[in-house]
PDB file of C-alpha atoms in Angstrom:
ATOM      1  CA  MET A 177      -4.112   0.998  19.070  1.00 67.00           C
ATOM      2  CA  LEU A 178      -3.847  -1.971  16.740  1.00 67.00           C
ATOM      3  CA  PHE A 179      -6.380  -3.365  14.260  1.00 78.00           C
ATOM      4  CA  GLU A 180      -5.757  -6.138  11.794  1.00 77.00           C
ATOM      5  CA  CYS A 181      -7.581  -8.098   9.158  1.00 89.00           C
ATOM      6  CA  LEU A 182      -6.762 -10.848   6.720  1.00 89.00           C
ATOM      7  CA  GLN A 183      -7.657 -10.210   3.120  1.00 91.00           C
ATOM      8  CA  ARG A 184      -7.463 -12.479   0.097  1.00 91.00           C
ATOM      9  CA  ILE A 185      -5.289 -11.209  -2.746  1.00 92.00           C
ATOM     10  CA  PRO A 186      -7.432 -10.331  -5.791  1.00 91.00           C
ATOM     11  CA  PRO A 187      -7.679 -13.146  -8.349  1.00 90.00           C
ATOM     12  CA  GLY A 188      -6.387 -12.841 -11.879  1.00 86.00           C
ATOM     13  CA  LYS A 189      -2.828 -14.140 -12.056  1.00 90.00           C
ATOM     14  CA  ARG A 190      -0.897 -17.216 -10.987  1.00 90.00           C
ATOM     15  CA  PHE A 191       0.548 -15.228  -8.066  1.00 89.00           C
ATOM     16  CA  SER A 192      -2.933 -15.061  -6.498  1.00 92.00           C
ATOM     17  CA  ILE A 193      -2.755 -18.806  -5.780  1.00 91.00           C
ATOM     18  CA  CYS A 194      -0.259 -20.396  -3.381  1.00 89.00           C
ATOM     19  CA  PRO A 195       1.594 -23.567  -4.390  1.00 88.00           C
ATOM     20  CA  ASN A 196      -0.835 -25.646  -2.307  1.00 89.00           C
ATOM     21  CA  GLY A 197      -3.782 -24.306  -4.349  1.00 91.00           C
ATOM     22  CA  ALA A 198      -5.138 -21.926  -1.683  1.00 90.00           C
ATOM     23  CA  ARG A 199      -5.750 -18.257  -2.462  1.00 92.00           C
ATOM     24  CA  ARG A 200      -2.864 -16.085  -1.308  1.00 92.00           C
ATOM     25  CA  THR A 201      -3.764 -13.763   1.554  1.00 93.00           C
ATOM     26  CA  CYS A 202      -2.329 -10.677   3.131  1.00 94.00           C
ATOM     27  CA  ALA A 203      -2.536  -9.140   6.561  1.00 94.00           C
ATOM     28  CA  ILE A 204      -3.438  -5.487   6.829  1.00 94.00           C
ATOM     29  CA  VAL A 205      -2.595  -3.992  10.191  1.00 94.00           C
ATOM     30  CA  GLN A 206      -3.488  -0.499  11.355  1.00 92.00           C
ATOM     31  CA  VAL A 207      -1.139   0.903  13.994  1.00 92.00           C
ATOM     32  CA  SER A 208      -2.311   4.128  15.640  1.00 88.00           C
ATOM     33  CA  ASN A 209      -1.271   6.350  18.486  1.00 85.00           C
ATOM     34  CA  SER A 210      -1.786  10.021  19.276  1.00 85.00           C
ATOM     35  CA  ILE A 211       0.890  11.005  16.741  1.00 83.00           C
ATOM     36  CA  PHE A 212       0.331   8.786  13.679  1.00 85.00           C
ATOM     37  CA  THR A 213      -1.740   6.151  11.925  1.00 87.00           C
ATOM     38  CA  LYS A 214       0.124   3.720   9.695  1.00 91.00           C
ATOM     39  CA  TYR A 215      -0.856   0.582   7.829  1.00 93.00           C
ATOM     40  CA  ILE A 216       1.309  -2.494   7.390  1.00 94.00           C
ATOM     41  CA  ILE A 217       0.558  -4.712   4.391  1.00 95.00           C
ATOM     42  CA  GLU A 218       2.198  -8.121   4.679  1.00 93.00           C
ATOM     43  CA  VAL A 219       1.574 -10.592   1.855  1.00 93.00           C
ATOM     44  CA  ALA A 220       1.584 -14.320   2.663  1.00 89.00           C
ATOM     45  CA  ARG A 221       4.787 -15.993   1.515  1.00 83.00           C
ATOM     46  CA  PRO A 222       4.414 -19.734   2.140  1.00 82.00           C
ATOM     47  CA  ASP A 223       6.553 -20.260  -0.975  1.00 81.00           C
ATOM     48  CA  ASP A 224       9.256 -17.797   0.218  1.00 76.00           C
ATOM     49  CA  TRP A 225       8.217 -15.371  -2.527  1.00 78.00           C
ATOM     50  CA  SER A 226      10.418 -12.293  -2.272  1.00 79.00           C
ATOM     51  CA  ILE A 227       7.975  -9.453  -1.723  1.00 86.00           C
ATOM     52  CA  SER A 228       8.504  -6.460   0.477  1.00 91.00           C
ATOM     53  CA  THR A 229       6.222  -5.482   3.291  1.00 94.00           C
ATOM     54  CA  ILE A 230       4.546  -2.126   2.714  1.00 94.00           C
ATOM     55  CA  VAL A 231       4.255   0.505   5.430  1.00 94.00           C
ATOM     56  CA  LEU A 232       1.707   3.112   4.385  1.00 90.00           C
ATOM     57  CA  SER A 233       1.519   6.435   6.211  1.00 87.00           C
ATOM     58  CA  LEU A 234      -1.144   9.042   5.715  1.00 78.00           C
ATOM     59  CA  THR A 235       0.118  12.514   4.866  1.00 74.00           C
ATOM     60  CA  ASN A 236      -3.367  14.006   5.187  1.00 72.00           C
ATOM     61  CA  HIS A 237      -6.457  12.999   7.100  1.00 70.00           C
ATOM     62  CA  PHE A 238      -8.551  10.664   4.974  1.00 68.00           C
ATOM     63  CA  ASN A 239     -11.675   8.714   5.650  1.00 72.00           C
ATOM     64  CA  LEU A 240     -11.674   4.941   5.867  1.00 77.00           C
ATOM     65  CA  LYS A 241     -13.099   4.530   2.350  1.00 78.00           C
ATOM     66  CA  THR A 242     -10.158   6.415   0.817  1.00 78.00           C
ATOM     67  CA  ILE A 243      -7.674   4.256   2.726  1.00 82.00           C
ATOM     68  CA  GLU A 244      -9.465   1.070   1.658  1.00 84.00           C
ATOM     69  CA  GLU A 245      -9.406   2.209  -1.976  1.00 84.00           C
ATOM     70  CA  SER A 246      -5.650   2.920  -1.795  1.00 86.00           C
ATOM     71  CA  ILE A 247      -4.956  -0.531  -0.342  1.00 90.00           C
ATOM     72  CA  LYS A 248      -7.192  -2.181  -2.957  1.00 91.00           C
ATOM     73  CA  GLN A 249      -5.344  -0.285  -5.690  1.00 91.00           C
ATOM     74  CA  LEU A 250      -1.992  -1.490  -4.279  1.00 93.00           C
ATOM     75  CA  LEU A 251      -3.159  -5.125  -4.160  1.00 93.00           C
ATOM     76  CA  ASP A 252      -4.653  -4.989  -7.672  1.00 93.00           C
ATOM     77  CA  GLY A 253      -1.352  -3.584  -8.966  1.00 93.00           C
ATOM     78  CA  LEU A 254       0.516  -6.341  -7.134  1.00 93.00           C
ATOM     79  CA  VAL A 255      -1.515  -9.010  -8.919  1.00 93.00           C
ATOM     80  CA  GLN A 256      -1.170  -7.334 -12.323  1.00 93.00           C
ATOM     81  CA  LYS A 257       2.619  -7.234 -11.845  1.00 93.00           C
ATOM     82  CA  SER A 258       2.589 -10.969 -10.942  1.00 90.00           C
ATOM     83  CA  GLY A 259       3.661 -10.524  -7.331  1.00 90.00           C
ATOM     84  CA  HIS A 260       5.729  -7.366  -7.567  1.00 92.00           C
ATOM     85  CA  TRP A 261       4.669  -3.984  -6.237  1.00 93.00           C
ATOM     86  CA  ASP A 262       3.770  -1.752  -9.183  1.00 92.00           C
ATOM     87  CA  GLN A 263       5.903   1.381  -8.896  1.00 90.00           C
ATOM     88  CA  ASN A 264       3.349   3.429 -10.842  1.00 90.00           C
ATOM     89  CA  VAL A 265       0.580   2.428  -8.429  1.00 89.00           C
ATOM     90  CA  LEU A 266       2.822   3.134  -5.427  1.00 88.00           C
ATOM     91  CA  SER A 267       3.443   6.662  -6.680  1.00 86.00           C
ATOM     92  CA  GLN A 268      -0.238   7.287  -7.520  1.00 83.00           C
ATOM     93  CA  CYS A 269      -1.554   6.749  -3.985  1.00 79.00           C
ATOM     94  CA  SER A 270      -2.067  10.417  -3.228  1.00 72.00           C
ATOM     95  CA  GLY A 271      -2.011  11.592   0.352  1.00 75.00           C
ATOM     96  CA  THR A 272       0.152   8.683   1.427  1.00 81.00           C
ATOM     97  CA  HIS A 273       3.801   7.960   2.053  1.00 85.00           C
ATOM     98  CA  ILE A 274       4.749   4.377   1.207  1.00 90.00           C
ATOM     99  CA  GLU A 275       7.880   2.564   2.322  1.00 91.00           C
ATOM    100  CA  LYS A 276       8.944  -0.948   1.403  1.00 92.00           C
ATOM    101  CA  LEU A 277      10.609  -3.250   3.884  1.00 92.00           C
ATOM    102  CA  LYS A 278      12.495  -6.062   2.175  1.00 90.00           C
ATOM    103  CA  HIS A 279      12.562  -9.607   3.539  1.00 84.00           C
ATOM    104  CA  TYR A 280      15.900 -11.373   3.831  1.00 85.00           C
ATOM    105  CA  GLN A 281      16.446 -15.045   4.592  1.00 84.00           C
ATOM    106  CA  SER A 282      19.055 -14.059   7.167  1.00 89.00           C
ATOM    107  CA  ASP A 283      16.571 -11.939   9.183  1.00 88.00           C
ATOM    108  CA  SER A 284      15.728 -13.415  12.547  1.00 91.00           C
ATOM    109  CA  PRO A 285      12.324 -12.580  14.062  1.00 91.00           C
ATOM    110  CA  ARG A 286      14.129 -10.082  16.298  1.00 93.00           C
ATOM    111  CA  ASP A 287      15.882  -8.451  13.302  1.00 93.00           C
ATOM    112  CA  TRP A 288      12.525  -8.191  11.524  1.00 89.00           C
ATOM    113  CA  ALA A 289      10.852  -6.639  14.585  1.00 91.00           C
ATOM    114  CA  ILE A 290      13.619  -4.027  14.872  1.00 94.00           C
ATOM    115  CA  LYS A 291      13.370  -3.099  11.174  1.00 93.00           C
ATOM    116  CA  LEU A 292       9.579  -2.890  11.277  1.00 93.00           C
ATOM    117  CA  THR A 293       9.606  -0.813  14.450  1.00 92.00           C
ATOM    118  CA  GLY A 294      12.107   1.541  12.817  1.00 92.00           C
ATOM    119  CA  LYS A 295       9.760   2.081   9.858  1.00 90.00           C
ATOM    120  CA  LEU A 296       6.796   2.679  12.157  1.00 90.00           C
ATOM    121  CA  LEU A 297       8.627   5.275  14.255  1.00 87.00           C
ATOM    122  CA  ASN A 298      10.052   7.238  11.282  1.00 79.00           C
TER     123      ASN A 298
END
């Protein structure tokens, strides 16, 4: 099962605005099957900003509100660190396992799909 939404990055720092003046967005995708539920957080990079994709796994069963709060906390930390994932915030998201997936210019779409699939299946 797959659910996705687009969310605007919280305001507050220059990183929140793309070079064309539009608010930076991110995609949040929920991937579920009978074994796991994981969330992919992919921040828009029209300016080739080097930011890793986050794959968030739940280590316990949480309600939707708790998951939303964790993602909001991650995005707020991202803005406060001017476009870098805040390591302290990453470690404070209790009940979750968070992995970063780094973007490389040399990655083809196929390479990216293989890396992302690997993170989802681990």
